[in-house]
Amino acid sequence: KRRAMKKTSPSVFITLVGAGPGDPDLLTLKAVKALQQASVILVDDLVHPDVLQHAPAQARIVHVGKRGGCQSTPQAFIEKLMVQEALAGETVVRLKGGDPLLFGRAGEEIAYLQSQGVGIKVINGVTAGLAAINSLGISLTHRQFAHGAVMVTGHSPSSYSNTPAVNWELLGHTAHTCRLTLVIYMGVSSLEHIQQGLMQGLPAHTPVAVVQHASLPQQREALTTLGDLGSTMAREGLQSPSIIVVGDVVQGARAW
Ligand code: SAH
């Protein structure tokens, strides 16, 4: 007779909270409740400042982002600080842009917390890719055009040097033959490389949408084709943070 494995639930835990893509109204009620109970909040880049209005006035807020003129806080420091505060009895919220489990190093943070015997709760957020799709007024998986979608980073890993970078050529080919829409995060700095690679597998006339600052008042976007992607982004001055959507579903996108 098998016995269920006994789970030792850690007494100390940290809550990873998704702050959504930008618009603070896209927070979940769960996120708001977690913020209301927090005593220490570690905040990433791209989290809208108004999100912090839900935190108690006396909560300690630590900005650990890479932008905003400050140097990037080393990942190891963020991880140690979270654990230290949680063990000291603080109610720690780690606030991350979009959904906390997509990109943004959540995997590393979870692994570290687990290794320290610290429990983790995760509260989903609206990811930037889906906010971008929303603003295009299309279905990411419109069955006439796509069987599914791939969320992929355009940023090659530096800390995992033995992890190969994305094979854009192969991904373009796969997207074409399997009818998959590509939702590219962090693609701006390697745009040319991505475009050249994808064009080995996808036709140059494949529709592409770029959405910068999705869900925010300063949102900007462009509809173009894969072949014209680089020149369109340069002409329109579209920068990071942007989502690049590649695939036939984009042809139904709203013209602004
Ligand atoms: N966890 C986040 C993604 C973090 S990676 C999420 O689920 O959304 C950071 C990348 O997300 C940026 O380089 C950009 O590609 C994208 N991004 C974040 N906010 C965005 C926004 N408001 N509009 C467009 N892209 C955004």
PDB file of C-alpha atoms and ligand atoms in Angstrom:
ATOM      1  CA  LYS A   1       0.000   0.000   0.000  1.00  0.00           C
ATOM      2  CA  ARG A   2       1.423   3.348  -0.992  1.00  0.00           C
ATOM      3  CA  ARG A   3       1.286   6.193   1.396  1.00  0.00           C
ATOM      4  CA  ALA A   4       0.948   9.746   0.304  1.00  0.00           C
ATOM      5  CA  MET A   5       4.189  11.589   0.619  1.00  0.00           C
ATOM      6  CA  LYS A   6       4.129  13.786   3.642  1.00  0.00           C
ATOM      7  CA  LYS A   7       4.484  17.381   2.667  1.00  0.00           C
ATOM      8  CA  THR A   8       6.364  19.550   5.063  1.00  0.00           C
ATOM      9  CA  SER A   9       4.869  22.940   4.517  1.00  0.00           C
ATOM     10  CA  PRO A  10       7.379  25.658   5.291  1.00  0.00           C
ATOM     11  CA  SER A  11       6.273  28.086   7.972  1.00  0.00           C
ATOM     12  CA  VAL A  12       7.994  30.986   6.271  1.00  0.00           C
ATOM     13  CA  PHE A  13       6.954  31.989   2.775  1.00  0.00           C
ATOM     14  CA  ILE A  14       7.225  34.713   0.179  1.00  0.00           C
ATOM     15  CA  THR A  15       4.538  35.786  -2.243  1.00  0.00           C
ATOM     16  CA  LEU A  16       5.477  36.388  -5.878  1.00  0.00           C
ATOM     17  CA  VAL A  17       2.934  38.825  -7.236  1.00  0.00           C
ATOM     18  CA  GLY A  18       2.264  39.732 -10.856  1.00  0.00           C
ATOM     19  CA  ALA A  19       1.831  43.484 -11.224  1.00  0.00           C
ATOM     20  CA  GLY A  20       0.410  43.221 -14.740  1.00  0.00           C
ATOM     21  CA  PRO A  21       1.680  44.834 -17.933  1.00  0.00           C
ATOM     22  CA  GLY A  22       1.410  48.464 -16.888  1.00  0.00           C
ATOM     23  CA  ASP A  23      -2.151  49.676 -16.359  1.00  0.00           C
ATOM     24  CA  PRO A  24      -2.599  49.427 -12.571  1.00  0.00           C
ATOM     25  CA  ASP A  25      -6.286  48.557 -13.060  1.00  0.00           C
ATOM     26  CA  LEU A  26      -5.175  45.197 -14.441  1.00  0.00           C
ATOM     27  CA  LEU A  27      -4.055  44.012 -11.001  1.00  0.00           C
ATOM     28  CA  THR A  28      -5.935  40.999  -9.670  1.00  0.00           C
ATOM     29  CA  LEU A  29      -7.892  41.226  -6.423  1.00  0.00           C
ATOM     30  CA  LYS A  30      -5.521  38.656  -5.001  1.00  0.00           C
ATOM     31  CA  ALA A  31      -2.565  40.888  -5.833  1.00  0.00           C
ATOM     32  CA  VAL A  32      -4.242  43.823  -4.115  1.00  0.00           C
ATOM     33  CA  LYS A  33      -4.911  41.730  -0.993  1.00  0.00           C
ATOM     34  CA  ALA A  34      -1.313  40.501  -0.888  1.00  0.00           C
ATOM     35  CA  LEU A  35      -0.022  44.068  -1.199  1.00  0.00           C
ATOM     36  CA  GLN A  36      -2.327  45.247   1.593  1.00  0.00           C
ATOM     37  CA  GLN A  37      -0.779  42.677   3.913  1.00  0.00           C
ATOM     38  CA  ALA A  38       2.849  43.220   2.931  1.00  0.00           C
ATOM     39  CA  SER A  39       5.462  44.703   5.205  1.00  0.00           C
ATOM     40  CA  VAL A  40       8.365  44.465   2.755  1.00  0.00           C
ATOM     41  CA  ILE A  41       7.929  44.762  -1.020  1.00  0.00           C
ATOM     42  CA  LEU A  42      10.690  44.167  -3.538  1.00  0.00           C
ATOM     43  CA  VAL A  43       9.731  45.889  -6.773  1.00  0.00           C
ATOM     44  CA  ASP A  44      10.968  45.228 -10.299  1.00  0.00           C
ATOM     45  CA  ASP A  45      11.271  47.555 -13.256  1.00  0.00           C
ATOM     46  CA  LEU A  46       8.174  48.099 -15.319  1.00  0.00           C
ATOM     47  CA  VAL A  47       5.884  47.946 -12.296  1.00  0.00           C
ATOM     48  CA  HIS A  48       3.572  50.962 -12.437  1.00  0.00           C
ATOM     49  CA  PRO A  49       4.122  53.220  -9.383  1.00  0.00           C
ATOM     50  CA  ASP A  50       0.353  53.386  -8.704  1.00  0.00           C
ATOM     51  CA  VAL A  51       0.356  49.668  -7.947  1.00  0.00           C
ATOM     52  CA  LEU A  52       2.157  50.537  -4.711  1.00  0.00           C
ATOM     53  CA  GLN A  53      -0.798  52.613  -3.558  1.00  0.00           C
ATOM     54  CA  HIS A  54      -2.277  49.350  -2.298  1.00  0.00           C
ATOM     55  CA  ALA A  55       0.625  48.842   0.091  1.00  0.00           C
ATOM     56  CA  PRO A  56       0.349  50.012   3.694  1.00  0.00           C
ATOM     57  CA  ALA A  57       1.997  53.379   4.281  1.00  0.00           C
ATOM     58  CA  GLN A  58       4.510  51.828   6.667  1.00  0.00           C
ATOM     59  CA  ALA A  59       5.556  49.032   4.281  1.00  0.00           C
ATOM     60  CA  ARG A  60       9.198  49.097   3.253  1.00  0.00           C
ATOM     61  CA  ILE A  61       9.542  49.336  -0.506  1.00  0.00           C
ATOM     62  CA  VAL A  62      12.780  48.263  -2.151  1.00  0.00           C
ATOM     63  CA  HIS A  63      13.279  49.006  -5.836  1.00  0.00           C
ATOM     64  CA  VAL A  64      15.499  46.363  -7.337  1.00  0.00           C
ATOM     65  CA  GLY A  65      15.064  47.143 -11.029  1.00  0.00           C
ATOM     66  CA  LYS A  66      17.616  47.650 -13.743  1.00  0.00           C
ATOM     67  CA  ARG A  67      16.320  50.935 -15.101  1.00  0.00           C
ATOM     68  CA  GLY A  68      15.599  54.277 -13.545  1.00  0.00           C
ATOM     69  CA  GLY A  69      19.212  55.428 -13.553  1.00  0.00           C
ATOM     70  CA  CYS A  70      20.250  52.961 -10.858  1.00  0.00           C
ATOM     71  CA  GLN A  71      22.553  50.070 -11.425  1.00  0.00           C
ATOM     72  CA  SER A  72      20.926  46.704 -11.669  1.00  0.00           C
ATOM     73  CA  THR A  73      20.624  45.024  -8.289  1.00  0.00           C
ATOM     74  CA  PRO A  74      22.491  41.724  -8.487  1.00  0.00           C
ATOM     75  CA  GLN A  75      20.113  38.781  -8.595  1.00  0.00           C
ATOM     76  CA  ALA A  76      21.869  37.041  -5.709  1.00  0.00           C
ATOM     77  CA  PHE A  77      21.392  40.115  -3.535  1.00  0.00           C
ATOM     78  CA  ILE A  78      17.648  40.239  -4.270  1.00  0.00           C
ATOM     79  CA  GLU A  79      17.279  36.568  -3.436  1.00  0.00           C
ATOM     80  CA  LYS A  80      19.225  36.835  -0.171  1.00  0.00           C
ATOM     81  CA  LEU A  81      17.328  39.937   0.883  1.00  0.00           C
ATOM     82  CA  MET A  82      13.955  38.226   0.354  1.00  0.00           C
ATOM     83  CA  VAL A  83      14.944  35.273   2.493  1.00  0.00           C
ATOM     84  CA  GLN A  84      16.523  37.441   5.190  1.00  0.00           C
ATOM     85  CA  GLU A  85      13.388  39.579   5.513  1.00  0.00           C
ATOM     86  CA  ALA A  86      11.054  36.586   5.511  1.00  0.00           C
ATOM     87  CA  LEU A  87      13.085  34.845   8.228  1.00  0.00           C
ATOM     88  CA  ALA A  88      13.040  38.051  10.257  1.00  0.00           C
ATOM     89  CA  GLY A  89       9.250  37.771  10.343  1.00  0.00           C
ATOM     90  CA  GLU A  90       8.370  40.259   7.621  1.00  0.00           C
ATOM     91  CA  THR A  91       5.535  39.605   5.194  1.00  0.00           C
ATOM     92  CA  VAL A  92       7.485  39.730   1.947  1.00  0.00           C
ATOM     93  CA  VAL A  93       5.974  40.396  -1.460  1.00  0.00           C
ATOM     94  CA  ARG A  94       8.095  40.132  -4.565  1.00  0.00           C
ATOM     95  CA  LEU A  95       6.352  42.299  -7.130  1.00  0.00           C
ATOM     96  CA  LYS A  96       7.169  41.501 -10.744  1.00  0.00           C
ATOM     97  CA  GLY A  97       5.931  42.986 -14.016  1.00  0.00           C
ATOM     98  CA  GLY A  98       3.306  41.093 -16.004  1.00  0.00           C
ATOM     99  CA  ASP A  99       2.942  37.516 -14.848  1.00  0.00           C
ATOM    100  CA  PRO A 100       5.594  36.582 -12.304  1.00  0.00           C
ATOM    101  CA  LEU A 101       6.250  33.184 -13.865  1.00  0.00           C
ATOM    102  CA  LEU A 102       7.053  34.399 -17.356  1.00  0.00           C
ATOM    103  CA  PHE A 103      10.655  35.459 -17.974  1.00  0.00           C
ATOM    104  CA  GLY A 104      12.068  37.891 -15.429  1.00  0.00           C
ATOM    105  CA  ARG A 105      14.077  35.211 -13.609  1.00  0.00           C
ATOM    106  CA  ALA A 106      11.249  33.867 -11.483  1.00  0.00           C
ATOM    107  CA  GLY A 107      12.588  30.347 -11.975  1.00  0.00           C
ATOM    108  CA  GLU A 108      15.882  31.255 -10.367  1.00  0.00           C
ATOM    109  CA  GLU A 109      14.175  32.968  -7.450  1.00  0.00           C
ATOM    110  CA  ILE A 110      11.879  30.006  -6.849  1.00  0.00           C
ATOM    111  CA  ALA A 111      14.787  27.559  -6.914  1.00  0.00           C
ATOM    112  CA  TYR A 112      16.733  29.652  -4.426  1.00  0.00           C
ATOM    113  CA  LEU A 113      13.778  30.064  -2.065  1.00  0.00           C
ATOM    114  CA  GLN A 114      13.155  26.319  -2.182  1.00  0.00           C
ATOM    115  CA  SER A 115      16.803  25.632  -1.428  1.00  0.00           C
ATOM    116  CA  GLN A 116      16.487  27.825   1.651  1.00  0.00           C
ATOM    117  CA  GLY A 117      13.363  26.042   2.847  1.00  0.00           C
ATOM    118  CA  VAL A 118      11.230  29.116   2.203  1.00  0.00           C
ATOM    119  CA  GLY A 119       7.735  28.531   0.809  1.00  0.00           C
ATOM    120  CA  ILE A 120       6.398  30.347  -2.245  1.00  0.00           C
ATOM    121  CA  LYS A 121       2.953  31.519  -3.189  1.00  0.00           C
ATOM    122  CA  VAL A 122       2.401  32.890  -6.655  1.00  0.00           C
ATOM    123  CA  ILE A 123      -0.289  35.313  -7.759  1.00  0.00           C
ATOM    124  CA  ASN A 124      -0.747  35.512 -11.505  1.00  0.00           C
ATOM    125  CA  GLY A 125      -0.664  38.744 -13.419  1.00  0.00           C
ATOM    126  CA  VAL A 126      -1.657  39.758 -16.932  1.00  0.00           C
ATOM    127  CA  THR A 127       1.402  39.205 -19.059  1.00  0.00           C
ATOM    128  CA  ALA A 128       2.610  41.907 -21.449  1.00  0.00           C
ATOM    129  CA  GLY A 129       2.223  39.620 -24.457  1.00  0.00           C
ATOM    130  CA  LEU A 130      -1.480  39.208 -23.825  1.00  0.00           C
ATOM    131  CA  ALA A 131      -1.916  42.919 -23.119  1.00  0.00           C
ATOM    132  CA  ALA A 132      -0.325  43.590 -26.509  1.00  0.00           C
ATOM    133  CA  ILE A 133      -2.661  41.117 -28.199  1.00  0.00           C
ATOM    134  CA  ASN A 134      -5.616  42.725 -26.452  1.00  0.00           C
ATOM    135  CA  SER A 135      -4.738  46.116 -27.899  1.00  0.00           C
ATOM    136  CA  LEU A 136      -4.574  44.631 -31.400  1.00  0.00           C
ATOM    137  CA  GLY A 137      -8.144  43.414 -31.086  1.00  0.00           C
ATOM    138  CA  ILE A 138      -7.235  39.963 -32.404  1.00  0.00           C
ATOM    139  CA  SER A 139      -7.348  36.431 -31.086  1.00  0.00           C
ATOM    140  CA  LEU A 140      -3.865  35.058 -30.531  1.00  0.00           C
ATOM    141  CA  THR A 141      -5.053  31.667 -31.719  1.00  0.00           C
ATOM    142  CA  HIS A 142      -7.696  32.556 -34.337  1.00  0.00           C
ATOM    143  CA  ARG A 143      -8.232  29.069 -35.697  1.00  0.00           C
ATOM    144  CA  GLN A 144      -8.268  30.218 -39.268  1.00  0.00           C
ATOM    145  CA  PHE A 145      -4.658  31.333 -38.916  1.00  0.00           C
ATOM    146  CA  ALA A 146      -2.942  29.539 -36.040  1.00  0.00           C
ATOM    147  CA  HIS A 147      -2.907  26.350 -34.019  1.00  0.00           C
ATOM    148  CA  GLY A 148      -1.209  27.930 -31.061  1.00  0.00           C
ATOM    149  CA  ALA A 149       1.388  30.412 -29.935  1.00  0.00           C
ATOM    150  CA  VAL A 150       4.934  30.517 -28.651  1.00  0.00           C
ATOM    151  CA  MET A 151       6.132  33.006 -26.057  1.00  0.00           C
ATOM    152  CA  VAL A 152       9.817  33.433 -26.616  1.00  0.00           C
ATOM    153  CA  THR A 153      12.588  35.711 -25.421  1.00  0.00           C
ATOM    154  CA  GLY A 154      14.695  37.663 -27.884  1.00  0.00           C
ATOM    155  CA  HIS A 155      17.360  38.093 -25.271  1.00  0.00           C
ATOM    156  CA  SER A 156      20.106  35.488 -25.301  1.00  0.00           C
ATOM    157  CA  PRO A 157      21.081  34.097 -21.932  1.00  0.00           C
ATOM    158  CA  SER A 158      24.384  35.360 -20.591  1.00  0.00           C
ATOM    159  CA  SER A 159      24.482  33.682 -17.207  1.00  0.00           C
ATOM    160  CA  TYR A 160      23.800  30.252 -18.628  1.00  0.00           C
ATOM    161  CA  SER A 161      26.588  30.159 -21.161  1.00  0.00           C
ATOM    162  CA  ASN A 162      25.977  26.521 -22.039  1.00  0.00           C
ATOM    163  CA  THR A 163      22.347  27.202 -22.972  1.00  0.00           C
ATOM    164  CA  PRO A 164      22.167  27.797 -26.716  1.00  0.00           C
ATOM    165  CA  ALA A 165      20.493  30.986 -27.913  1.00  0.00           C
ATOM    166  CA  VAL A 166      17.172  30.727 -29.736  1.00  0.00           C
ATOM    167  CA  ASN A 167      17.505  29.217 -33.195  1.00  0.00           C
ATOM    168  CA  TRP A 168      15.370  31.791 -35.019  1.00  0.00           C
ATOM    169  CA  GLU A 169      15.787  30.085 -38.342  1.00  0.00           C
ATOM    170  CA  LEU A 170      14.348  26.852 -36.987  1.00  0.00           C
ATOM    171  CA  LEU A 171      11.683  28.668 -35.006  1.00  0.00           C
ATOM    172  CA  GLY A 172      10.573  30.561 -38.120  1.00  0.00           C
ATOM    173  CA  HIS A 173      10.379  27.321 -40.027  1.00  0.00           C
ATOM    174  CA  THR A 174       8.410  25.651 -37.227  1.00  0.00           C
ATOM    175  CA  ALA A 175       6.056  28.608 -36.878  1.00  0.00           C
ATOM    176  CA  HIS A 176       5.383  28.422 -40.593  1.00  0.00           C
ATOM    177  CA  THR A 177       4.840  24.684 -40.876  1.00  0.00           C
ATOM    178  CA  CYS A 178       2.952  24.279 -37.570  1.00  0.00           C
ATOM    179  CA  ARG A 179       1.026  27.539 -37.903  1.00  0.00           C
ATOM    180  CA  LEU A 180       2.153  29.079 -34.650  1.00  0.00           C
ATOM    181  CA  THR A 181       2.012  32.725 -33.707  1.00  0.00           C
ATOM    182  CA  LEU A 182       5.214  34.080 -32.151  1.00  0.00           C
ATOM    183  CA  VAL A 183       4.996  36.460 -29.206  1.00  0.00           C
ATOM    184  CA  ILE A 184       8.481  37.837 -28.713  1.00  0.00           C
ATOM    185  CA  TYR A 185       9.525  39.462 -25.438  1.00  0.00           C
ATOM    186  CA  MET A 186      12.773  41.439 -25.033  1.00  0.00           C
ATOM    187  CA  GLY A 187      13.316  41.429 -28.777  1.00  0.00           C
ATOM    188  CA  VAL A 188      14.267  45.052 -29.464  1.00  0.00           C
ATOM    189  CA  SER A 189      18.019  44.875 -28.889  1.00  0.00           C
ATOM    190  CA  SER A 190      18.497  41.834 -31.144  1.00  0.00           C
ATOM    191  CA  LEU A 191      15.902  42.829 -33.703  1.00  0.00           C
ATOM    192  CA  GLU A 192      18.028  42.468 -36.813  1.00  0.00           C
ATOM    193  CA  HIS A 193      19.286  39.053 -35.795  1.00  0.00           C
ATOM    194  CA  ILE A 194      15.755  37.847 -35.025  1.00  0.00           C
ATOM    195  CA  GLN A 195      14.353  39.225 -38.276  1.00  0.00           C
ATOM    196  CA  GLN A 196      17.095  37.652 -40.402  1.00  0.00           C
ATOM    197  CA  GLY A 197      16.690  34.307 -38.697  1.00  0.00           C
ATOM    198  CA  LEU A 198      12.898  34.173 -38.893  1.00  0.00           C
ATOM    199  CA  MET A 199      12.954  35.096 -42.592  1.00  0.00           C
ATOM    200  CA  GLN A 200      14.743  31.834 -43.324  1.00  0.00           C
ATOM    201  CA  GLY A 201      11.537  30.040 -42.380  1.00  0.00           C
ATOM    202  CA  LEU A 202       8.699  32.529 -42.698  1.00  0.00           C
ATOM    203  CA  PRO A 203       7.758  34.542 -45.795  1.00  0.00           C
ATOM    204  CA  ALA A 204       8.784  38.204 -45.793  1.00  0.00           C
ATOM    205  CA  HIS A 205       5.123  39.201 -46.141  1.00  0.00           C
ATOM    206  CA  THR A 206       4.177  37.581 -42.796  1.00  0.00           C
ATOM    207  CA  PRO A 207       2.256  40.221 -40.813  1.00  0.00           C
ATOM    208  CA  VAL A 208       3.942  41.606 -37.713  1.00  0.00           C
ATOM    209  CA  ALA A 209       2.708  43.911 -34.957  1.00  0.00           C
ATOM    210  CA  VAL A 210       4.887  45.763 -32.495  1.00  0.00           C
ATOM    211  CA  VAL A 211       3.331  47.156 -29.324  1.00  0.00           C
ATOM    212  CA  GLN A 212       5.346  49.349 -26.998  1.00  0.00           C
ATOM    213  CA  HIS A 213       4.091  50.177 -23.478  1.00  0.00           C
ATOM    214  CA  ALA A 214       1.045  47.953 -23.913  1.00  0.00           C
ATOM    215  CA  SER A 215      -1.915  48.942 -21.696  1.00  0.00           C
ATOM    216  CA  LEU A 216      -0.416  52.305 -20.741  1.00  0.00           C
ATOM    217  CA  PRO A 217      -1.497  55.775 -21.922  1.00  0.00           C
ATOM    218  CA  GLN A 218       1.819  56.145 -23.778  1.00  0.00           C
ATOM    219  CA  GLN A 219       1.231  52.919 -25.725  1.00  0.00           C
ATOM    220  CA  ARG A 220       2.480  53.020 -29.325  1.00  0.00           C
ATOM    221  CA  GLU A 221       2.226  50.400 -31.979  1.00  0.00           C
ATOM    222  CA  ALA A 222       2.958  49.575 -35.607  1.00  0.00           C
ATOM    223  CA  LEU A 223       1.653  47.055 -38.085  1.00  0.00           C
ATOM    224  CA  THR A 224       4.190  45.878 -40.625  1.00  0.00           C
ATOM    225  CA  THR A 225       5.591  42.742 -42.222  1.00  0.00           C
ATOM    226  CA  LEU A 226       8.515  40.551 -41.265  1.00  0.00           C
ATOM    227  CA  GLY A 227      10.539  41.887 -44.176  1.00  0.00           C
ATOM    228  CA  ASP A 228       9.959  45.508 -43.116  1.00  0.00           C
ATOM    229  CA  LEU A 229      10.164  44.985 -39.361  1.00  0.00           C
ATOM    230  CA  GLY A 230      13.547  46.608 -38.747  1.00  0.00           C
ATOM    231  CA  SER A 231      12.912  49.646 -40.929  1.00  0.00           C
ATOM    232  CA  THR A 232       9.421  50.150 -39.483  1.00  0.00           C
ATOM    233  CA  MET A 233      10.676  50.093 -35.908  1.00  0.00           C
ATOM    234  CA  ALA A 234      13.482  52.508 -36.735  1.00  0.00           C
ATOM    235  CA  ARG A 235      11.125  54.864 -38.562  1.00  0.00           C
ATOM    236  CA  GLU A 236       8.509  54.785 -35.816  1.00  0.00           C
ATOM    237  CA  GLY A 237      11.128  54.970 -33.066  1.00  0.00           C
ATOM    238  CA  LEU A 238       9.686  51.969 -31.283  1.00  0.00           C
ATOM    239  CA  GLN A 239      11.867  50.919 -28.390  1.00  0.00           C
ATOM    240  CA  SER A 240      11.861  48.657 -25.366  1.00  0.00           C
ATOM    241  CA  PRO A 241       9.617  47.594 -23.667  1.00  0.00           C
ATOM    242  CA  SER A 242       7.873  46.154 -26.698  1.00  0.00           C
ATOM    243  CA  ILE A 243       6.139  42.961 -27.673  1.00  0.00           C
ATOM    244  CA  ILE A 244       6.617  41.741 -31.242  1.00  0.00           C
ATOM    245  CA  VAL A 245       3.855  39.514 -32.596  1.00  0.00           C
ATOM    246  CA  VAL A 246       4.622  37.533 -35.735  1.00  0.00           C
ATOM    247  CA  GLY A 247       2.065  35.521 -37.650  1.00  0.00           C
ATOM    248  CA  ASP A 248      -0.991  35.512 -39.868  1.00  0.00           C
ATOM    249  CA  VAL A 249      -3.328  36.288 -36.937  1.00  0.00           C
ATOM    250  CA  VAL A 250      -1.934  39.827 -37.044  1.00  0.00           C
ATOM    251  CA  GLN A 251      -3.586  40.496 -40.410  1.00  0.00           C
ATOM    252  CA  GLY A 252      -6.875  40.944 -38.564  1.00  0.00           C
ATOM    253  CA  ALA A 253      -5.394  43.597 -36.297  1.00  0.00           C
ATOM    254  CA  ARG A 254      -7.179  46.835 -35.882  1.00  0.00           C
ATOM    255  CA  ALA A 255      -5.754  49.770 -37.797  1.00  0.00           C
ATOM    256  CA  TRP A 256      -5.228  52.649 -35.405  1.00  0.00           C
TER     257      TRP A 256
HETATM  258  N1  SAH B   1       7.019  38.881 -16.593  1.00  0.00           N
HETATM  259  C1  SAH B   1       6.804  39.889 -17.625  1.00  0.00           C
HETATM  260  C2  SAH B   1       7.898  39.870 -18.681  1.00  0.00           C
HETATM  261  C3  SAH B   1       9.251  40.290 -18.169  1.00  0.00           C
HETATM  262  S1  SAH B   1      10.458  40.381 -19.433  1.00  0.00           S
HETATM  263  C4  SAH B   1       5.419  39.672 -18.249  1.00  0.00           C
HETATM  264  O1  SAH B   1       4.802  38.637 -18.005  1.00  0.00           O
HETATM  265  O2  SAH B   1       4.949  40.550 -18.964  1.00  0.00           O
HETATM  266  C5  SAH B   1      10.400  42.089 -19.902  1.00  0.00           C
HETATM  267  C6  SAH B   1       9.844  42.226 -21.301  1.00  0.00           C
HETATM  268  O3  SAH B   1       8.416  42.186 -21.258  1.00  0.00           O
HETATM  269  C7  SAH B   1      10.164  43.523 -21.993  1.00  0.00           C
HETATM  270  O4  SAH B   1      11.434  43.490 -22.595  1.00  0.00           O
HETATM  271  C8  SAH B   1       9.073  43.604 -23.034  1.00  0.00           C
HETATM  272  O5  SAH B   1       9.333  42.764 -24.140  1.00  0.00           O
HETATM  273  C9  SAH B   1       7.916  43.017 -22.276  1.00  0.00           C
HETATM  274  N2  SAH B   1       7.054  44.042 -21.669  1.00  0.00           N
HETATM  275  C10 SAH B   1       6.847  44.275 -20.363  1.00  0.00           C
HETATM  276  N3  SAH B   1       5.920  45.246 -20.186  1.00  0.00           N
HETATM  277  C11 SAH B   1       5.528  45.620 -21.421  1.00  0.00           C
HETATM  278  C12 SAH B   1       4.565  46.545 -21.937  1.00  0.00           C
HETATM  279  N4  SAH B   1       3.810  47.290 -21.123  1.00  0.00           N
HETATM  280  N5  SAH B   1       4.418  46.643 -23.277  1.00  0.00           N
HETATM  281  C13 SAH B   1       5.148  45.889 -24.120  1.00  0.00           C
HETATM  282  N6  SAH B   1       6.064  45.003 -23.703  1.00  0.00           N
HETATM  283  C14 SAH B   1       6.250  44.858 -22.378  1.00  0.00           C
END
